[in-house]
Coordinates of C-alpha atoms and ligand atoms in Angstrom, one line a residue:
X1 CA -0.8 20.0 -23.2
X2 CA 0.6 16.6 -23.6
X3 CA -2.2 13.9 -23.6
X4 CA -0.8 10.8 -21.6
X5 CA -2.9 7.7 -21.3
X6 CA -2.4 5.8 -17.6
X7 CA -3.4 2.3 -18.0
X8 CA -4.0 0.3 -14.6
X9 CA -5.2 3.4 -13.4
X10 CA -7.4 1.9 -10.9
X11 CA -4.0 0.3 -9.6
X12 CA -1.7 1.2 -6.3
X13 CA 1.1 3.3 -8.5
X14 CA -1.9 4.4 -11.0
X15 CA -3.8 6.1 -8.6
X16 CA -1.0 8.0 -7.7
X17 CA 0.8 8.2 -11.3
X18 CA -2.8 10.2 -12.4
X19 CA -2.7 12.4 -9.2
X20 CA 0.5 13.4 -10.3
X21 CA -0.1 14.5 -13.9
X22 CA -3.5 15.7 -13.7
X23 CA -2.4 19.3 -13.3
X24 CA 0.2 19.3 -16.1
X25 CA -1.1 17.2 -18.8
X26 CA -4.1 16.1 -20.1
X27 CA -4.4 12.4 -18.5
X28 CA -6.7 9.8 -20.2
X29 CA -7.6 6.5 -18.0
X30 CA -7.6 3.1 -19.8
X31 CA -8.6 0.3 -17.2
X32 CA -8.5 -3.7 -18.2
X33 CA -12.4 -3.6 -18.3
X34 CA -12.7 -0.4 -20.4
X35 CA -13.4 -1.3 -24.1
X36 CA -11.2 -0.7 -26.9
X37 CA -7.8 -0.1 -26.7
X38 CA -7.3 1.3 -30.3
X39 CA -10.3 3.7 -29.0
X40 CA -8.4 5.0 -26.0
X41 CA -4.8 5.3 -27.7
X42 CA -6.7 7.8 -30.1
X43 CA -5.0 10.9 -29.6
X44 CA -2.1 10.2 -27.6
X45 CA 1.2 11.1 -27.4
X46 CA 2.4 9.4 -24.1
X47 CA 1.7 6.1 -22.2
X48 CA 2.1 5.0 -18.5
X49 CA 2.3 1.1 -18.7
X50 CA 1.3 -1.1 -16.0
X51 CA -1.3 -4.1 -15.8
X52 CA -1.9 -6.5 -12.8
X53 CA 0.6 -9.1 -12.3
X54 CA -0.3 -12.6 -13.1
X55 CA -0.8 -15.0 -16.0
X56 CA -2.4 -12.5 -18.2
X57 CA 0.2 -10.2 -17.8
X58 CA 2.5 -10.1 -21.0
X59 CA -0.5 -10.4 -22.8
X60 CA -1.8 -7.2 -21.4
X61 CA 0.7 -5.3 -21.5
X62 CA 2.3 -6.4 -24.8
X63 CA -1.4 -5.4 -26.6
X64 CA -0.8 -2.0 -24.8
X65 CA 2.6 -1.3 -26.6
X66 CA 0.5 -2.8 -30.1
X67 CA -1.5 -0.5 -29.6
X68 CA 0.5 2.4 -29.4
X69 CA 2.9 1.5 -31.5
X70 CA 0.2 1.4 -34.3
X71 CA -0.6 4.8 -33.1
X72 CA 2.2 6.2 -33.1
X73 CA 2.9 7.1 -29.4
X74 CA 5.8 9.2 -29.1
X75 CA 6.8 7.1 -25.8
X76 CA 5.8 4.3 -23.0
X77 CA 7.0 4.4 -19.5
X78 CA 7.0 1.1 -18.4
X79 CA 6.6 0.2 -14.5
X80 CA 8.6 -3.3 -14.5
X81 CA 10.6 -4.4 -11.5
X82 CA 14.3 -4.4 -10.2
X83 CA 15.9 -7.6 -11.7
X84 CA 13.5 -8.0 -14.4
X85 CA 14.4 -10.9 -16.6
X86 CA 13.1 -13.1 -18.8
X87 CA 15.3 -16.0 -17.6
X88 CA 14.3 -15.1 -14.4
X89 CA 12.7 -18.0 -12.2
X90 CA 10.6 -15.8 -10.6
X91 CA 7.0 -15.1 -12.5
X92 CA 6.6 -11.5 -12.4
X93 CA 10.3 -10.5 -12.9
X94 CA 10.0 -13.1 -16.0
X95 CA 7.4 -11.1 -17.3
X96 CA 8.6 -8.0 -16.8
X97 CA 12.1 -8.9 -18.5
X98 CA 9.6 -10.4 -21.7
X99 CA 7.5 -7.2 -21.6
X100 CA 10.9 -5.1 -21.8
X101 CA 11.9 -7.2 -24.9
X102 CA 8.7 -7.0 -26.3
X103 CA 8.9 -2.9 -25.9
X104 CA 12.9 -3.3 -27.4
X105 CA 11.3 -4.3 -30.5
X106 CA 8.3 -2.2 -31.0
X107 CA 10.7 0.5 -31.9
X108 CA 8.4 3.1 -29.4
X109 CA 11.0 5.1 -27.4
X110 CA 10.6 4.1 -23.6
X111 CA 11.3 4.5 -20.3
X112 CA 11.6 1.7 -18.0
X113 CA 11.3 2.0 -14.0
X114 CA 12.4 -1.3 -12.0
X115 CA 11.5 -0.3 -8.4
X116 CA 12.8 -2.8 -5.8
X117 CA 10.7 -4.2 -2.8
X118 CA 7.0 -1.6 -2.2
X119 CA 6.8 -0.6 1.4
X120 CA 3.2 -1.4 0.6
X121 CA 4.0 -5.1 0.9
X122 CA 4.3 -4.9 4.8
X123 CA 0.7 -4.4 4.6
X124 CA 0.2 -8.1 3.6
X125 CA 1.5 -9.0 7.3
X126 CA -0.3 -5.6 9.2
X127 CA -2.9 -7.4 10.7
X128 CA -0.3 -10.2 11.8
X129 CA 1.8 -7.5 12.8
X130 CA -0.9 -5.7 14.8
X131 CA -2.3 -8.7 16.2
X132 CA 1.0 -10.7 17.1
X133 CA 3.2 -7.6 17.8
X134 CA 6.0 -9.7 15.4
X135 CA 7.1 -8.9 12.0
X136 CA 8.1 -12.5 10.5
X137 CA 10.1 -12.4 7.2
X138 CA 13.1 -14.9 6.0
X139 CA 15.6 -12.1 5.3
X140 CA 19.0 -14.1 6.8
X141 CA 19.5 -10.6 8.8
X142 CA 20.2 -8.7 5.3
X143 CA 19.0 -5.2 4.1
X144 CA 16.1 -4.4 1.8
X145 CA 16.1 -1.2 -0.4
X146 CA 12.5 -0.5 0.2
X147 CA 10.4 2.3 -2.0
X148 CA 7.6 4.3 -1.3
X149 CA 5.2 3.5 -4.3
X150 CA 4.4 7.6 -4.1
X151 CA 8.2 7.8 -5.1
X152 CA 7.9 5.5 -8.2
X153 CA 4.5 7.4 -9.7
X154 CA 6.4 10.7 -9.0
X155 CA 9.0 9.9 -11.0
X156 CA 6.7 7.9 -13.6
X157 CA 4.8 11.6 -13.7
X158 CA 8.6 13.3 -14.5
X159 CA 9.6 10.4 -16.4
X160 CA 6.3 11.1 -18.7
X161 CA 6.7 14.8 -19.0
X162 CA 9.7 15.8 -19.1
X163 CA 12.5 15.7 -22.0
X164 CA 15.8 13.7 -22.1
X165 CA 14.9 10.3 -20.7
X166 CA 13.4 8.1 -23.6
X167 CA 16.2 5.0 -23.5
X168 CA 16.8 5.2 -20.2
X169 CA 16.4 2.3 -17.7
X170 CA 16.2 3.7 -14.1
X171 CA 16.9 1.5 -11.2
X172 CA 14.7 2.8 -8.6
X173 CA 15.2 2.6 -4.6
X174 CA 14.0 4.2 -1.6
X175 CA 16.9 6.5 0.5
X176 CA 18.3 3.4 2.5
X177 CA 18.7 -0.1 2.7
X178 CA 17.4 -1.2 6.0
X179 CA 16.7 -4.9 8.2
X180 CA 13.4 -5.7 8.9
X181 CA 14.9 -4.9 12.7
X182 CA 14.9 -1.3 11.4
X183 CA 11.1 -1.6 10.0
X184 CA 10.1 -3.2 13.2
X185 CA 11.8 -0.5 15.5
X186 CA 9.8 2.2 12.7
X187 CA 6.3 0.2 13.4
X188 CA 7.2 0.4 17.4
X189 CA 7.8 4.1 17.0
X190 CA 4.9 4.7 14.8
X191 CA 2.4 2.7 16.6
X192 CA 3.5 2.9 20.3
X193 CA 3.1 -0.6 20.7
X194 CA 6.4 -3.0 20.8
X195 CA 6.8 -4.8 17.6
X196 CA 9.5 -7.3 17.2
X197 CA 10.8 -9.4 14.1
X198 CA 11.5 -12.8 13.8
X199 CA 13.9 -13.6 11.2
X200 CA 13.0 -17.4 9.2
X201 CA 14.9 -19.7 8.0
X202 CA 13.9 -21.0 4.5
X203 CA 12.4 -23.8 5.8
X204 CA 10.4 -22.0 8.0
X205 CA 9.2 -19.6 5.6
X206 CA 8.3 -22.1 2.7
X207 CA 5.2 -23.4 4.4
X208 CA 3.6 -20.0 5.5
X209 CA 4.0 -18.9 1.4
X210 CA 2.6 -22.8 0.2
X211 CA -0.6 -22.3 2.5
X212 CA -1.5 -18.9 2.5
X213 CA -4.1 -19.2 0.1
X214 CA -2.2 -17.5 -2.4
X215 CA -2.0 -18.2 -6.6
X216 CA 0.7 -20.7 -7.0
X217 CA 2.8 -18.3 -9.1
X218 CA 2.3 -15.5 -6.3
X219 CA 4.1 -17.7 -3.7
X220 CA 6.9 -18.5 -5.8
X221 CA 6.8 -14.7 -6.5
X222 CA 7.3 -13.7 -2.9
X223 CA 9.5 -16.8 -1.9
X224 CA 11.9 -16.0 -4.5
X225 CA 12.1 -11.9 -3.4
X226 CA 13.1 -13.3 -0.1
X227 CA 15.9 -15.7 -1.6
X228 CA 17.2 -12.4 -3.7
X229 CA 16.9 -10.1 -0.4
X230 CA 18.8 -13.1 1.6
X231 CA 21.8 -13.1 -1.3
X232 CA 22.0 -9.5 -1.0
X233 CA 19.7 -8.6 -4.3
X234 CA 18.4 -5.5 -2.6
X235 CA 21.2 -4.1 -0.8
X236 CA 22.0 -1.6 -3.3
X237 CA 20.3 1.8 -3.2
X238 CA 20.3 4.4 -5.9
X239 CA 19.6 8.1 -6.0
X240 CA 17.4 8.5 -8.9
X241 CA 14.3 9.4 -7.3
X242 CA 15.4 12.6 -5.5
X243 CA 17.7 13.2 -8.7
X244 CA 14.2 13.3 -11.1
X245 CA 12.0 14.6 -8.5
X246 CA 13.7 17.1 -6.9
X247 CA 12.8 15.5 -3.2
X248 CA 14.3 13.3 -1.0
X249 CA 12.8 9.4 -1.0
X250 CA 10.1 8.6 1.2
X251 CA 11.9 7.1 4.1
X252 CA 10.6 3.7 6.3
X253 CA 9.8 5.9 8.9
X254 CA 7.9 8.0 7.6
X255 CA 5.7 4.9 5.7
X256 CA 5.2 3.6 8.8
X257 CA 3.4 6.9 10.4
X258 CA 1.8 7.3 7.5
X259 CA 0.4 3.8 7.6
X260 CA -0.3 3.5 11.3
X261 CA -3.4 2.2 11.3
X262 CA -2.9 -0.6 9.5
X263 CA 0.1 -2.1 11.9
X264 CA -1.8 -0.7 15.2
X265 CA -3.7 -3.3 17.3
X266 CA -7.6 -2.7 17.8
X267 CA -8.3 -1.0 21.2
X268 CA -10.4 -3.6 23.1
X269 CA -13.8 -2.3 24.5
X270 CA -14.0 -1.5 28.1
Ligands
NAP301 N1 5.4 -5.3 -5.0 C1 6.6 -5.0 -5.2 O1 7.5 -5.0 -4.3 C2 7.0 -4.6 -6.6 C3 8.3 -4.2 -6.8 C4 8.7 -3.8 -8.1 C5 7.8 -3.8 -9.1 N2 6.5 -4.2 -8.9 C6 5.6 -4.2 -10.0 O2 4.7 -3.2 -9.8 C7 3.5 -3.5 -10.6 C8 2.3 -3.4 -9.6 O3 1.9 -2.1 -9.7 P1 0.6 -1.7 -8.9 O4 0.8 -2.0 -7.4 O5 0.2 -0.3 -9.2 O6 -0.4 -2.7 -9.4 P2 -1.8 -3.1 -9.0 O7 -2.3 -2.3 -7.8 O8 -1.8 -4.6 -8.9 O9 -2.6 -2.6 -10.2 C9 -2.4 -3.1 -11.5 C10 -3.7 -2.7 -12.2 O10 -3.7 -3.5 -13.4 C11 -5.1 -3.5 -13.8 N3 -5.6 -4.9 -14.1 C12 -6.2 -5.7 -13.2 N4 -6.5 -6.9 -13.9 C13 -6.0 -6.8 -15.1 C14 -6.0 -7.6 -16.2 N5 -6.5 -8.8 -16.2 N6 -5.4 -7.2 -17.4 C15 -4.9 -6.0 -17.4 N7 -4.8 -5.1 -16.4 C16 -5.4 -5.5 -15.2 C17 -5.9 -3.0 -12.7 O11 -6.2 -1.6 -13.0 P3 -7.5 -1.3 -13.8 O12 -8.6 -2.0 -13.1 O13 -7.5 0.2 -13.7 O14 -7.2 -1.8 -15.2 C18 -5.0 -3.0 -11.5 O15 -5.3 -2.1 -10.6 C19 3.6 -5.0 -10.9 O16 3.9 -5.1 -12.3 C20 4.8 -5.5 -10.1 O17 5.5 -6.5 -10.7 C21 6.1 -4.5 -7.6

């Protein structure tokens, strides 16, 4: 069986990247605090690449490819982001479009996955959401491509196994581009209770990123998604995820039952 090392397997696409293979290959976990990296490359043929976001990123991640370049990994699928560039002015899409380069040049054949916008970030605003009954986001009205992060380690798993994709750069979106109206309307459905959204203005936005407690670099992060959603960066969808897994994409509406919990307001005592 093919041996495939998952790095940031303790993470939100890991965890479901090692659930995938675990039955077809022989899956090896690496995690950030694990000890030596040359150690855990022994052996392998394949890599899953993925390491937290933030400052230590490239250096993470660009050890990884070291690593398995020296070893002589027969290929690296790389989880970086739609629009990942490293002129970008957004952190994480910088480092993505460096780690890409950096892979380029390592000569080890790859596969690179740029999802757009995780379902999984409306669970940074469920408790609002549950406790407010209003979805706020500065969106200008447009759609968002949104993915199921199930969706992007299933096709990581067939992206790891399976022949004929080594070069290949696959943009990766859910089935539809919807308005946060739509995700609202999904959350009302799902949960039974009315939610509504609120659509920002810039303005209005800019101080709930600035003071919510968050790393510098992760509010310009998620300030700068929102500018690309509101010029129509995430309008787009593609097909490539029922093309390489043989299913349809996870849908908002089905996130949202699956999720319910997390959006539904707690049921006050009696
Ligand atoms: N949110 C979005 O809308 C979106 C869209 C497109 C792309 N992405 C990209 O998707 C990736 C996030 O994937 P994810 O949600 O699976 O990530 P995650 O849950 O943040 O997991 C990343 C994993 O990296 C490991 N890690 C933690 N600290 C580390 C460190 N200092 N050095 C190296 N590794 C460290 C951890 O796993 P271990 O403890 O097991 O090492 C962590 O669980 C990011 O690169 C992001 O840019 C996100």
């Amino acid at each position: 069986m093919t041996r495939i090392l998952v790095t940031g397997a303790r993470g939100a696409v890991g965890t479901h990247v090692v659930r995938e293979l675990t039955h077809a290959a022989t899956v090896r976990t690496w995690s950030h605090d694990a000890g030596p990296l040359r150690q855990a490359m022994d052996g392998i043929d394949r890599v899953y690449l993925c390491a937290a976001d933030g400052p230590g990123k490239v250096h993470a991640e660009t050890a990884i490819i070291d690593a398995a370049a020296e070893q002589g990994v027969e290929r690296i699928v790389k989880l970086s982001a739609l629009h990942a560039d490293p002129a970008s002015p957004l952190p994480a899409h910088r480092w993505h479009g460096e780690i890409e380069a950096h892979l380029r040049r390592s000569g080890v054949p790859a596969v690179i996955l740029r999802p757009a916008f995780f379902m999984t970030n409306l669970l940074m605003v469920a408790e609002s959401v549950a406790r407010t009954g209003t979805l706020h986001a500065p969106t200008d009205g447009r759609r968002t491509a949104m993915i199921d992060i199930r969706d992007v380690a299933a096709v990581a798993a067939v992206t790891l196994l399976d022949e004929g994709h080594a070069g290949r750069s696959y943009d990766l979106t859910g089935p539809a581009a919807v308005t946060f109206t739509e995700v609202a309307a999904a959350l009302t459905e799902a949960t039974g209770f009315p939610v509504r959204f609120a659509d920002l203005t810039e303005e209005q936005a800019r101080p709930r990123f600035e003071n919510a407690g968050l790393p510098d670099w992760l509010a310009t992060q998620l300030s700068g998604v929102f500018a690309l959603i509101r010029a129509g960066g995430f309008e787009h969808t593609t097909g490539h995820v029922e093309a390489l897994t043989g299913r349809p994409a996870r849908d908002i509406t089905g996130f949202a039952q699956d999720f319910v919990s997390a959006f539904t307001p707690a049921r006050v005592a009696l």
